[in-house]
Amino acid sequence: MTSSDHLLGLIKNIPEIDLLLRSSFGFDIWRTHYGDGLRLASGSPLEPIAGESAGGAYFLCAEQDGRRPVVFASSEGEGGLIADDLADALEIIIGLEWQDCLGFSGGGDVEVMQVSTQHFERSRDKHNPEIFKEGARVAAALSLRVLPLPELVIRLHEAASRTEPDYVVTTDDGDVYDPPFGEHSEPRHGGWR
């Protein structure tokens, strides 16, 4: 059994953790039908492991050096590597507004990502004051680390930067997903508030 299989098994067998991941962190192991027809540009298959309410999907890639990298593909056509294994991916998912961090990255600038993260985290805490405690509960149940935001941003940036050439997401028809880094460094109308 791989560490990914072990983590997915724990999530399935601990209803409270499954619910928290689904409701607070957008990682729903019961939505494995999301992302049908996607693969890596290399032709390597992707194994769907979870979906999120906006239609995006999380996938495990083929094992490399004892680890199975995790790729995310959004319903809007962006996709790429987010972590080198499921434990790393879950630490990012529970600790960071990672999709927004990538979306407002100034094309992949880690310093812009750090600034964006601070703004999104304030908003996340305001809308769900329990989010830090919920993340800590998930981490404890799954034996994950709770890491500082700057470290999570660096790890996410490093993984997403390695999307090309090995982790480019494509459809069965050959359409290529956009890279995970968004071009904007802040919201267009009014900037950060």
mmCIF file of N, CA and C in Angstrom, residues 28-38 47-52 55-59:
data_model
loop_
_atom_site.group_PDB
_atom_site.id
_atom_site.type_symbol
_atom_site.label_atom_id
_atom_site.label_comp_id
_atom_site.label_asym_id
_atom_site.label_seq_id
_atom_site.Cartn_x
_atom_site.Cartn_y
_atom_site.Cartn_z
ATOM 1 N N ASP A 28 -12.900 16.600 -2.306
ATOM 2 C CA ASP A 28 -14.003 15.658 -2.136
ATOM 3 C C ASP A 28 -13.665 14.330 -2.814
ATOM 4 N N ILE A 29 -13.340 13.324 -1.991
ATOM 5 C CA ILE A 29 -12.930 12.026 -2.539
ATOM 6 C C ILE A 29 -14.076 11.272 -3.207
ATOM 7 N N TRP A 30 -15.284 11.766 -3.072
ATOM 8 C CA TRP A 30 -16.439 11.106 -3.696
ATOM 9 C C TRP A 30 -16.726 11.677 -5.084
ATOM 10 N N ARG A 31 -15.934 12.621 -5.546
ATOM 11 C CA ARG A 31 -16.124 13.221 -6.873
ATOM 12 C C ARG A 31 -15.013 12.786 -7.832
ATOM 13 N N THR A 32 -14.751 11.507 -7.879
ATOM 14 C CA THR A 32 -13.662 11.026 -8.735
ATOM 15 C C THR A 32 -14.051 10.970 -10.209
ATOM 16 N N HIS A 33 -15.304 11.232 -10.537
ATOM 17 C CA HIS A 33 -15.705 11.281 -11.948
ATOM 18 C C HIS A 33 -15.292 12.603 -12.600
ATOM 19 N N TYR A 34 -14.942 13.589 -11.791
ATOM 20 C CA TYR A 34 -14.471 14.856 -12.353
ATOM 21 C C TYR A 34 -13.153 14.604 -13.074
ATOM 22 N N GLY A 35 -12.974 15.294 -14.164
ATOM 23 C CA GLY A 35 -11.725 15.172 -14.894
ATOM 24 C C GLY A 35 -11.654 13.980 -15.827
ATOM 25 N N ASP A 36 -12.810 13.354 -16.124
ATOM 26 C CA ASP A 36 -12.795 12.250 -17.081
ATOM 27 C C ASP A 36 -12.219 12.742 -18.407
ATOM 28 N N GLY A 37 -11.424 11.910 -19.043
ATOM 29 C CA GLY A 37 -10.883 12.249 -20.349
ATOM 30 C C GLY A 37 -9.632 13.103 -20.300
ATOM 31 N N LEU A 38 -9.000 13.214 -19.134
ATOM 32 C CA LEU A 38 -7.762 13.991 -19.027
ATOM 33 C C LEU A 38 -6.582 13.050 -18.834
ATOM 34 N N GLU A 47 -4.807 9.307 -12.429
ATOM 35 C CA GLU A 47 -5.788 8.607 -11.599
ATOM 36 C C GLU A 47 -6.563 9.641 -10.779
ATOM 37 N N PRO A 48 -7.861 9.820 -11.072
ATOM 38 C CA PRO A 48 -8.637 10.806 -10.306
ATOM 39 C C PRO A 48 -8.822 10.343 -8.867
ATOM 40 N N ILE A 49 -8.560 11.264 -7.918
ATOM 41 C CA ILE A 49 -8.711 10.905 -6.500
ATOM 42 C C ILE A 49 -9.696 11.798 -5.775
ATOM 43 N N ALA A 50 -10.011 12.971 -6.336
ATOM 44 C CA ALA A 50 -10.949 13.882 -5.669
ATOM 45 C C ALA A 50 -11.365 14.966 -6.648
ATOM 46 N N GLY A 51 -12.475 15.599 -6.328
ATOM 47 C CA GLY A 51 -12.936 16.744 -7.097
ATOM 48 C C GLY A 51 -13.260 17.874 -6.149
ATOM 49 N N GLU A 52 -13.600 19.027 -6.724
ATOM 50 C CA GLU A 52 -14.032 20.154 -5.908
ATOM 51 C C GLU A 52 -15.277 20.750 -6.536
ATOM 52 N N GLY A 55 -15.838 22.035 -10.128
ATOM 53 C CA GLY A 55 -15.617 21.148 -11.261
ATOM 54 C C GLY A 55 -14.181 20.759 -11.497
ATOM 55 N N GLY A 56 -13.262 21.239 -10.676
ATOM 56 C CA GLY A 56 -11.859 20.852 -10.799
ATOM 57 C C GLY A 56 -11.621 19.465 -10.240
ATOM 58 N N ALA A 57 -10.477 18.882 -10.588
ATOM 59 C CA ALA A 57 -10.169 17.527 -10.150
ATOM 60 C C ALA A 57 -8.698 17.385 -9.758
ATOM 61 N N TYR A 58 -8.478 16.522 -8.778
ATOM 62 C CA TYR A 58 -7.141 16.166 -8.307
ATOM 63 C C TYR A 58 -6.804 14.773 -8.836
ATOM 64 N N PHE A 59 -5.545 14.596 -9.261
ATOM 65 C CA PHE A 59 -5.111 13.330 -9.826
ATOM 66 C C PHE A 59 -3.779 12.902 -9.237
#
